[in-house]
mmCIF file of C-alpha atoms in Angstrom:
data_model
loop_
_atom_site.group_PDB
_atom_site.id
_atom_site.type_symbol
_atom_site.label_atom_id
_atom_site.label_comp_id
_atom_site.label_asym_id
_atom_site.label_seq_id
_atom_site.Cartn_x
_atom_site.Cartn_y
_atom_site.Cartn_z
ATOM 1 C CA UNK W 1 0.000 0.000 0.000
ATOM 2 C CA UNK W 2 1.136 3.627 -0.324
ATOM 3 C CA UNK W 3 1.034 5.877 2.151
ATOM 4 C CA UNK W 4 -2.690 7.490 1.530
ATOM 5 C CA UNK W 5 -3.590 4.177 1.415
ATOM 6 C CA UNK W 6 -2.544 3.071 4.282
ATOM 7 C CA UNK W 7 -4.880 1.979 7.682
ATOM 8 C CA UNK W 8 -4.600 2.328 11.101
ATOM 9 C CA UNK W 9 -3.056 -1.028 12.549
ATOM 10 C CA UNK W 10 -5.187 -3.798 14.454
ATOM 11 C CA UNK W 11 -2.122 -4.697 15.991
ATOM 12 C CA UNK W 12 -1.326 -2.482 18.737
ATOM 13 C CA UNK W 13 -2.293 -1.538 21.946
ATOM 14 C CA UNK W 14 -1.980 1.934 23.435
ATOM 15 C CA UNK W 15 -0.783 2.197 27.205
ATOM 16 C CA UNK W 16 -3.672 2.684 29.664
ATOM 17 C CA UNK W 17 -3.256 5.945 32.021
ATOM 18 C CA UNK W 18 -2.436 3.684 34.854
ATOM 19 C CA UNK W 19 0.488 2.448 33.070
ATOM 20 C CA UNK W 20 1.605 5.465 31.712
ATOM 21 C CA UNK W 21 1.568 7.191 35.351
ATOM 22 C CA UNK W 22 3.297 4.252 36.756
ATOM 23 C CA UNK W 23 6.454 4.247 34.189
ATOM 24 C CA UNK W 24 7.661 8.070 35.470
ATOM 25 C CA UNK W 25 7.874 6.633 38.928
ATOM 26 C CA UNK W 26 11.606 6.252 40.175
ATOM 27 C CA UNK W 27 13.690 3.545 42.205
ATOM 28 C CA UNK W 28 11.074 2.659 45.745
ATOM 29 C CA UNK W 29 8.155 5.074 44.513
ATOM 30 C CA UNK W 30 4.660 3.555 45.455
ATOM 31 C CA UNK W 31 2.521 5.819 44.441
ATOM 32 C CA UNK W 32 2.063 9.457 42.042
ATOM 33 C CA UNK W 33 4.415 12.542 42.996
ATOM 34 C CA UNK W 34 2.058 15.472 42.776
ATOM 35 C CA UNK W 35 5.273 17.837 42.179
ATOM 36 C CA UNK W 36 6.852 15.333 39.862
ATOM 37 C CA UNK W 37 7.714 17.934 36.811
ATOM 38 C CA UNK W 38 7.807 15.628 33.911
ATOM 39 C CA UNK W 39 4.669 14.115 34.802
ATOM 40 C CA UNK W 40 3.311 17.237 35.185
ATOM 41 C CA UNK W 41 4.204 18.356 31.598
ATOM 42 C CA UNK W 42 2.852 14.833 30.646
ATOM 43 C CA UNK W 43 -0.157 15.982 31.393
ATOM 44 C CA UNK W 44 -0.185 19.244 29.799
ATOM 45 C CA UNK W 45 -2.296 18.612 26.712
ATOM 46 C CA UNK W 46 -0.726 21.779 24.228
ATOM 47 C CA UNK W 47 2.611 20.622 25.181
ATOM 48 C CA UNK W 48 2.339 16.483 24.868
ATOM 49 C CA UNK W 49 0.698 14.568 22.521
ATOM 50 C CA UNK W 50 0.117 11.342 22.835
ATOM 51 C CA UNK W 51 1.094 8.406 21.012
ATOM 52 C CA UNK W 52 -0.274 8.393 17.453
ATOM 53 C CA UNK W 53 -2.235 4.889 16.388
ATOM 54 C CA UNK W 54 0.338 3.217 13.803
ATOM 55 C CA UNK W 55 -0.756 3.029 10.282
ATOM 56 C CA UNK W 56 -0.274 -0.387 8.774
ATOM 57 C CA UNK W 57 3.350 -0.660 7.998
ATOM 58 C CA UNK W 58 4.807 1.919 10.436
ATOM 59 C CA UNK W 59 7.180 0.474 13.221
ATOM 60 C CA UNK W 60 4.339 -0.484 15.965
ATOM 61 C CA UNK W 61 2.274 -2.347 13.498
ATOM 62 C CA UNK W 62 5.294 -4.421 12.240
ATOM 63 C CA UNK W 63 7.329 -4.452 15.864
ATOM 64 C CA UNK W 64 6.214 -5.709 19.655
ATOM 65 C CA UNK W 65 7.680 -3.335 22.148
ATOM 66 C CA UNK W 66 6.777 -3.514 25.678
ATOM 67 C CA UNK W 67 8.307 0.502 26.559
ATOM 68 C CA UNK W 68 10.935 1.285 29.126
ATOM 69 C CA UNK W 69 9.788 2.650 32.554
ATOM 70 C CA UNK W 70 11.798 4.983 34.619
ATOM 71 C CA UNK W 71 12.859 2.169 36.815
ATOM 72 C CA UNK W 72 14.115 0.160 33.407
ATOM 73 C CA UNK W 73 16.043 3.215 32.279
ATOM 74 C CA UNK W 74 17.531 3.247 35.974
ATOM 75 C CA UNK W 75 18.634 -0.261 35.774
ATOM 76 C CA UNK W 76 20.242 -0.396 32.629
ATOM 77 C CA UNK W 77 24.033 -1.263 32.860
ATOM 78 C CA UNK W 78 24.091 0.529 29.185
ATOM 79 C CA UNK W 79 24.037 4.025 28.762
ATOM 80 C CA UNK W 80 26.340 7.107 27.769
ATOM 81 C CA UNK W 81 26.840 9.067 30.863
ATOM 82 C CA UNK W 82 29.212 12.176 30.892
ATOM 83 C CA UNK W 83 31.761 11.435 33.833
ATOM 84 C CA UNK W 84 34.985 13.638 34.615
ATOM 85 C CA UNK W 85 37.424 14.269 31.437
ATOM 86 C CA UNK W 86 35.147 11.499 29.353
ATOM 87 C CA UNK W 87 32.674 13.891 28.071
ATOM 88 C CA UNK W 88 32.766 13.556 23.852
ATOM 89 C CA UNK W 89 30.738 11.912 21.445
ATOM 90 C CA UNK W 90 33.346 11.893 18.105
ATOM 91 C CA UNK W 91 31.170 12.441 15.099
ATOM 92 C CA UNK W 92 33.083 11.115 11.935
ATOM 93 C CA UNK W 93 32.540 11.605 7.970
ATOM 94 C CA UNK W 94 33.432 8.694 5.856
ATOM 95 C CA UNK W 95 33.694 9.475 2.662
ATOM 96 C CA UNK W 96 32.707 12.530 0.073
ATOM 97 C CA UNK W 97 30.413 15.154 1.444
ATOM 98 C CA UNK W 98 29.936 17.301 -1.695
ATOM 99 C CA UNK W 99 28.452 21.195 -1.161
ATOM 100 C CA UNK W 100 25.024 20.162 -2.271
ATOM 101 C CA UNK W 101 21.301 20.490 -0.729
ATOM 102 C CA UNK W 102 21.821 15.863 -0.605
ATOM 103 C CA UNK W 103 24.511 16.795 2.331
ATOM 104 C CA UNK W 104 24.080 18.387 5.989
ATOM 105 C CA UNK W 105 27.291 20.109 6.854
ATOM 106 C CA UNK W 106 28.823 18.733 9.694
ATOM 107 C CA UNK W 107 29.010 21.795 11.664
ATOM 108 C CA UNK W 108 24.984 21.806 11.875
ATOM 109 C CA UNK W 109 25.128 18.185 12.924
ATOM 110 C CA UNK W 110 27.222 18.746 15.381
ATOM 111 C CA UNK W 111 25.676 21.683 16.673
ATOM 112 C CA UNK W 112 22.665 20.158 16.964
ATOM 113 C CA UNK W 113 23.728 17.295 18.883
ATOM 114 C CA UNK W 114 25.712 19.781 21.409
ATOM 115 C CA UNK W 115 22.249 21.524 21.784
ATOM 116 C CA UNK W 116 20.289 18.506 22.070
ATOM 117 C CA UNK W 117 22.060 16.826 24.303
ATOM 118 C CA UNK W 118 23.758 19.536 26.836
ATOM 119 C CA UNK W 119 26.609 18.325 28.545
ATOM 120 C CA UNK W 120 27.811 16.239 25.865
ATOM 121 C CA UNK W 121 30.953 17.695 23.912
ATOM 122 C CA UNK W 122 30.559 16.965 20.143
ATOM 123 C CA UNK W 123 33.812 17.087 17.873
ATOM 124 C CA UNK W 124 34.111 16.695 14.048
ATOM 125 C CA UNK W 125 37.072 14.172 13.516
ATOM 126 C CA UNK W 126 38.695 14.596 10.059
ATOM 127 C CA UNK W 127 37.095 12.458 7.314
ATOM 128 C CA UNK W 128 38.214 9.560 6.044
ATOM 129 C CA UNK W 129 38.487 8.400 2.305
ATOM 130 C CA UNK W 130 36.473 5.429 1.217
ATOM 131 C CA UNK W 131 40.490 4.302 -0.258
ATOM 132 C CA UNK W 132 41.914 4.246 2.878
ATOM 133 C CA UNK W 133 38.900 1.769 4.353
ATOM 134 C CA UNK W 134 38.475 -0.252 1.200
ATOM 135 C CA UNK W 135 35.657 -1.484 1.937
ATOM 136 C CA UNK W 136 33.687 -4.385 0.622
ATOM 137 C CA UNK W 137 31.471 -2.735 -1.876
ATOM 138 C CA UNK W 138 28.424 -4.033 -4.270
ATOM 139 C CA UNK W 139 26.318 -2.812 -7.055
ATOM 140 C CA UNK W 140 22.518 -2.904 -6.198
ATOM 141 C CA UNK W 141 21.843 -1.416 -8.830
ATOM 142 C CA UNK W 142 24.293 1.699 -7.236
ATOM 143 C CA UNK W 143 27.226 1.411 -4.883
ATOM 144 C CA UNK W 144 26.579 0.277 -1.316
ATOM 145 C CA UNK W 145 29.156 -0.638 1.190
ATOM 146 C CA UNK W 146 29.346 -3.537 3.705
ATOM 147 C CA UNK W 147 28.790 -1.877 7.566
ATOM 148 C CA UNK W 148 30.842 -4.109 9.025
ATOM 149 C CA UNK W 149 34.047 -2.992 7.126
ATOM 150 C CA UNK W 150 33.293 0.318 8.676
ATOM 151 C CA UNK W 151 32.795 -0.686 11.754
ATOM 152 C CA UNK W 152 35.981 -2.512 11.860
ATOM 153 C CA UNK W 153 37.806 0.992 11.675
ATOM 154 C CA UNK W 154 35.360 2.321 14.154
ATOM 155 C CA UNK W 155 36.878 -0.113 16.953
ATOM 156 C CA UNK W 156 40.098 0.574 15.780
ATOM 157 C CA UNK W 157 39.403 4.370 16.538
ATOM 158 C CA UNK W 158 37.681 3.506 20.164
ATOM 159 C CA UNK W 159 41.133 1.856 21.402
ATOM 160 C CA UNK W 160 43.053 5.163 19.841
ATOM 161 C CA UNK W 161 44.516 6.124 23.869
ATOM 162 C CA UNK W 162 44.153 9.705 22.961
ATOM 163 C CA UNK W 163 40.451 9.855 21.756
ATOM 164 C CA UNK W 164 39.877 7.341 24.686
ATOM 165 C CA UNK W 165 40.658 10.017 27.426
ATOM 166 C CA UNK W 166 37.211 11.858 26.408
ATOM 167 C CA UNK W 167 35.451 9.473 23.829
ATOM 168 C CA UNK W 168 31.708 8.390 24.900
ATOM 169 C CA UNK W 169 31.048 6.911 21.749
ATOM 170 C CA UNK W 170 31.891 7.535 18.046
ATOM 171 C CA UNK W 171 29.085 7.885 15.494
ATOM 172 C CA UNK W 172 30.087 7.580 12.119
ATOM 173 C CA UNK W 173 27.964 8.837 9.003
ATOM 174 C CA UNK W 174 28.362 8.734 4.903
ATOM 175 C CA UNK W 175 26.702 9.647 2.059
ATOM 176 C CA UNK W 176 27.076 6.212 0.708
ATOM 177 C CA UNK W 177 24.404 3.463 1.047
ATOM 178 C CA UNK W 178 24.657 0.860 3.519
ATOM 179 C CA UNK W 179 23.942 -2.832 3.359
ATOM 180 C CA UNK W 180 24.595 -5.035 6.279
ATOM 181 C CA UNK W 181 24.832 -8.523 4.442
ATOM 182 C CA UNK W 182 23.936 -10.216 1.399
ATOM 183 C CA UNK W 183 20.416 -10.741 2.322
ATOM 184 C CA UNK W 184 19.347 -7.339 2.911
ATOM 185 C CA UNK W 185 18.102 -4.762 0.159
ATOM 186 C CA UNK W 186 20.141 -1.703 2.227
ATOM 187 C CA UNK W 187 20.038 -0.168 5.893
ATOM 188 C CA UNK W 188 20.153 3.505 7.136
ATOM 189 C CA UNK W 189 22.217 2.388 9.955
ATOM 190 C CA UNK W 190 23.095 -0.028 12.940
ATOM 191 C CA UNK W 191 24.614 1.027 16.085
ATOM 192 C CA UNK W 192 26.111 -0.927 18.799
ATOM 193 C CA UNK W 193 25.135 0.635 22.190
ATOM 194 C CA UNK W 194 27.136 -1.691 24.589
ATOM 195 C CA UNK W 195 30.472 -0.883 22.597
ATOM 196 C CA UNK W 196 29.165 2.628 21.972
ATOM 197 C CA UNK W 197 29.610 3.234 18.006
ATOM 198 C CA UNK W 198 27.105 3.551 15.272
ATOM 199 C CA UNK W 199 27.322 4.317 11.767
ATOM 200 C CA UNK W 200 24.224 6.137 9.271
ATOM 201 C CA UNK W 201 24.134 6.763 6.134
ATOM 202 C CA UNK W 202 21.900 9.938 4.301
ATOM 203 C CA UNK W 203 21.951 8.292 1.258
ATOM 204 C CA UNK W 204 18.385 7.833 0.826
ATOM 205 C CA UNK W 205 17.271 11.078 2.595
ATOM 206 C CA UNK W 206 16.958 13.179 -0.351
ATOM 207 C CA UNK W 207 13.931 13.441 -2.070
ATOM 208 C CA UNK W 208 15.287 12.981 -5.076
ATOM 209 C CA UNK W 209 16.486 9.330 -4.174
ATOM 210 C CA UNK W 210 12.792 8.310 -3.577
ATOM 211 C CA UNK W 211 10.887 10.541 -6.092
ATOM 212 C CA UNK W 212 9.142 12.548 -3.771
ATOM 213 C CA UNK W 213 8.083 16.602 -5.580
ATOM 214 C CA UNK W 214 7.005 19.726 -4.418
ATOM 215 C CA UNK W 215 8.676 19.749 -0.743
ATOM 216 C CA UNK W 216 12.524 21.556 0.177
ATOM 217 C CA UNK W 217 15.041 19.169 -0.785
ATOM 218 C CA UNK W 218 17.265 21.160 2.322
ATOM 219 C CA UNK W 219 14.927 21.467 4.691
ATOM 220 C CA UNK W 220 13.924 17.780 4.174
ATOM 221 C CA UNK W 221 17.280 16.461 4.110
ATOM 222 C CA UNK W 222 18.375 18.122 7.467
ATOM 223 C CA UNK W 223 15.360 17.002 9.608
ATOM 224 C CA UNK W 224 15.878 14.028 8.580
ATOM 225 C CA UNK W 225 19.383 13.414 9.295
ATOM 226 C CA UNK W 226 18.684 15.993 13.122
ATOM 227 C CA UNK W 227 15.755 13.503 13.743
ATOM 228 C CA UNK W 228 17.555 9.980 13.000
ATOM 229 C CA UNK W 229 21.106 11.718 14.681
ATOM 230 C CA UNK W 230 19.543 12.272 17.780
ATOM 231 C CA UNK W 231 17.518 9.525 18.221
ATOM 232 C CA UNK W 232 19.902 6.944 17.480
ATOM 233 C CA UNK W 233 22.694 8.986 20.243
ATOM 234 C CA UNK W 234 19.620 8.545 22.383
ATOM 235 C CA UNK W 235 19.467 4.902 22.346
ATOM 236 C CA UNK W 236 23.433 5.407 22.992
ATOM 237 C CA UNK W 237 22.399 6.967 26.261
ATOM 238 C CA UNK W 238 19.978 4.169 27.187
ATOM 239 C CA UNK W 239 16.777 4.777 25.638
ATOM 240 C CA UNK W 240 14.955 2.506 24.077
ATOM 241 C CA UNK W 241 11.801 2.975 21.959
ATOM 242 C CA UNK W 242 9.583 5.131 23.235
ATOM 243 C CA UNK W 243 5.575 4.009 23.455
ATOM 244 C CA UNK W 244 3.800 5.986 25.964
ATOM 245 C CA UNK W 245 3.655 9.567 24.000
ATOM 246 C CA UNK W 246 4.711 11.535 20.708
ATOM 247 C CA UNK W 247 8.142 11.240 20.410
ATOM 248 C CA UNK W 248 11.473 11.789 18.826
ATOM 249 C CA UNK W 249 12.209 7.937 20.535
ATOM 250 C CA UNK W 250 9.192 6.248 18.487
ATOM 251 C CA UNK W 251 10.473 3.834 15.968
ATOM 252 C CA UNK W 252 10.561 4.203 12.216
ATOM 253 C CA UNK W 253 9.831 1.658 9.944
ATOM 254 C CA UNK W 254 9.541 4.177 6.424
ATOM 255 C CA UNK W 255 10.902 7.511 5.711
ATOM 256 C CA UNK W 256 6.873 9.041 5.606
ATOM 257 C CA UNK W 257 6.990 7.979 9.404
ATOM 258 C CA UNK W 258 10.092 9.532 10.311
ATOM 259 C CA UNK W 259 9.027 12.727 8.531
ATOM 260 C CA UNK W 260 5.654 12.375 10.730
ATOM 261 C CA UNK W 261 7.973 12.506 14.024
ATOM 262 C CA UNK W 262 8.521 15.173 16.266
ATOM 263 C CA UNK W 263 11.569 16.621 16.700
ATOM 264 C CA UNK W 264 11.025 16.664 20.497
ATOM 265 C CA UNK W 265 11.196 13.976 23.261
ATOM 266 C CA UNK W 266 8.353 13.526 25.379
ATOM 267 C CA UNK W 267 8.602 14.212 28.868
ATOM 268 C CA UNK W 268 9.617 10.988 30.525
ATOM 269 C CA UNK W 269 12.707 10.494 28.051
ATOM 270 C CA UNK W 270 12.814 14.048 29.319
ATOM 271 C CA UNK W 271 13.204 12.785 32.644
ATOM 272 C CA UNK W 272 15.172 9.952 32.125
ATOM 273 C CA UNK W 273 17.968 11.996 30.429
ATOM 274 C CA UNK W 274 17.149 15.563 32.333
ATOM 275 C CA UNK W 275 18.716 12.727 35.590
ATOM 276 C CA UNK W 276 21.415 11.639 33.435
ATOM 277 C CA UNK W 277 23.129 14.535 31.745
ATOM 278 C CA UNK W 278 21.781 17.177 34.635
ATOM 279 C CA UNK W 279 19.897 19.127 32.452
ATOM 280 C CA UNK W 280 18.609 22.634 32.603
ATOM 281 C CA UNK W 281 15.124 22.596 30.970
ATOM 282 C CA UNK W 282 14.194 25.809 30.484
ATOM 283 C CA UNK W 283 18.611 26.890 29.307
ATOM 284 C CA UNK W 284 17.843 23.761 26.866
ATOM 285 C CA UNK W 285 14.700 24.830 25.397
ATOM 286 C CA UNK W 286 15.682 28.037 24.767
ATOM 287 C CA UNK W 287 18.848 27.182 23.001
ATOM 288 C CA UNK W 288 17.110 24.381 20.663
ATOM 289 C CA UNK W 289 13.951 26.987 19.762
ATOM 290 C CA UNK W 290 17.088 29.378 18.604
ATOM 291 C CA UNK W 291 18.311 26.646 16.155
ATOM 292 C CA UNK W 292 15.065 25.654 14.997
ATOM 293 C CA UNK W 293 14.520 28.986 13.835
ATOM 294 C CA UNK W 294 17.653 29.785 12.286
ATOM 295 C CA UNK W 295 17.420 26.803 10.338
ATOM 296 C CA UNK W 296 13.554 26.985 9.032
ATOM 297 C CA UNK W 297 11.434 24.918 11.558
ATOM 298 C CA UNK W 298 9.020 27.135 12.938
ATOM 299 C CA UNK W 299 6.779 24.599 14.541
ATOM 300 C CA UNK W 300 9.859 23.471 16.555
ATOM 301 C CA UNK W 301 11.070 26.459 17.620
ATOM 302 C CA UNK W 302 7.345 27.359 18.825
ATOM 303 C CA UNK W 303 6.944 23.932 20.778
ATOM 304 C CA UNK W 304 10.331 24.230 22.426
ATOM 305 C CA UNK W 305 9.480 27.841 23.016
ATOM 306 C CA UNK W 306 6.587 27.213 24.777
ATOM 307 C CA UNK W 307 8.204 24.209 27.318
ATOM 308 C CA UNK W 308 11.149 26.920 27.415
ATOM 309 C CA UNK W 309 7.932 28.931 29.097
ATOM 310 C CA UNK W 310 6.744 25.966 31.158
ATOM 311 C CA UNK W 311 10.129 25.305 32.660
ATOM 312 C CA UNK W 312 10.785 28.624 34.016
ATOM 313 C CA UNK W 313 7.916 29.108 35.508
#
């Protein structure tokens, strides 16, 4: 089916309010926190939505996922947390980024991910030539390279003893397309959380790769690569897909349902990262509504203008 034909899925269950209230509780909580901020803003109808009924074919209708609570984001061993000198996430180009509307400059990117994620320190690492990786590389019917060859460098860079003294995690992106075996068609990207590298590719992003007309070829191509950036350095920091709200966290399974997600997170990732990284809401709104508006995405910058609002008050 295409997209307009597509139907809402018989598949999937929303979580019931009981549930919902129950996964912002922390570590030996019993029972609702009246001043508990996040839940507060959960249930602040302008400024959370909740979680949209999956068409046939998104990620919920194809996908079983029981959520993460609080407590589960608590308990998990796995998770990117900012400690002393080890404070970086290494962002690093592999390959050709040509001056065109198909490629987001890496300055934005890493911006972005600064913004996003305050506390984290984002560097640029020099790029690295496709010649000097060699990687395994097939023709279906274009040029796609094997992950795994890419990976293999990305290990080699987490043992470097100098990028080890700050490095969090590495995150790798290319303009080239992606294919993690012989029996897949392509992938955008894997990551692995417990070693703490991933690796995208925008390849497909642009509108032209898909045959999509009469939207921005820029402004498409960024969002996409800000949305899928920061949600994949979120499941770096230990989150997993997100199913109680309207979030940046819900899964993807199609580009139309990534371009249907919200920039934002929804207030208990809030609250499971705001813990982690020590966050300043109202500092962190402020700053993203700035870059949303610099960059052409007025309905973000309004949204994280008005929690920017809520948080100070």
């Amino acid at each position: 089916a295409t997209f307009f034909e597509m139907k809402v899925s018989r598949n999937f269950k929303h979580k019931t309010s009981e549930e919902t209230c129950r996964a912002f509780w922390t570590k030996g909580q019993t029972s609702a926190d009246p001043s508990d901020l996040f839940y507060s803003l959960a249930c602040s109808a302008p400024l959370t939505s909740p979680l949209p009924t999956p068409l046939t074919g998104d990620w919920l209708d194809q996908h079983e996922e029981r959520g993460q609570t609080l407590r589960s984001f608590e308990n998990s061993a796995f998770k990117m947390v900012p400690h002393g000198t080890v404070d970086t996430l290494f962002l690093l180009p592999i390959g050709d980024f040509p001056d065109t509307d198909h490629c987001p400059p890496m300055e934005v990117l890493s911006e972005y991910l600064a913004l996003f994620y305050p506390g984290l320190q984002v560097q640029v690492l020099p790029a690295v030539a496709l010649a000097d990786l060699n990687p395994t590389t097939r023709q279906n019917p274009h040029r796609q390279l094997l992950i795994g060859d890419l990976f293999a460098h990305m290990k080699t860079l987490r043992k470097n003893r100098q990028l080890a003294r700050r490095q969090l995690a590495i995150v790798g992106v290319t303009m080239e397309d992606l294919y993690p075996g012989d029996e897949w068609n392509f992938v955008f990207g894997q990551a692995n959380i417990t070693d703490g590298y991933g690796m995208f590719s925008f390849a497909r992003y642009h509108p032209q790769f898909t045959g999509e007309t009469g939207i921005g070829a820029r402004l498409r191509v960024l969002s996409r690569c800000l949305k899928v950036l920061s949600h994949e350095v979120g499941h770096l920091a230990g989150l997993l897909h997100c199913v109680y709200f309207e979030c940046l966290l819900n899964g993807a399974n199609h580009l139309q349902e990534l371009d249907r997600q919200p920039f934002h997170l929804c207030p208990l990732c809030l609250k499971k990262l705001s813990s982690t990284f020590k966050w300043h809401g109202a500092h962190r709104s402020v700053e993203l509504a700035r870059f949303y508006a610099q960059h052409g995405f007025a309905e973000g910058a309004a949204r994280q203008e008005a929690l920017a609002r809520w948080f100070a008050k």
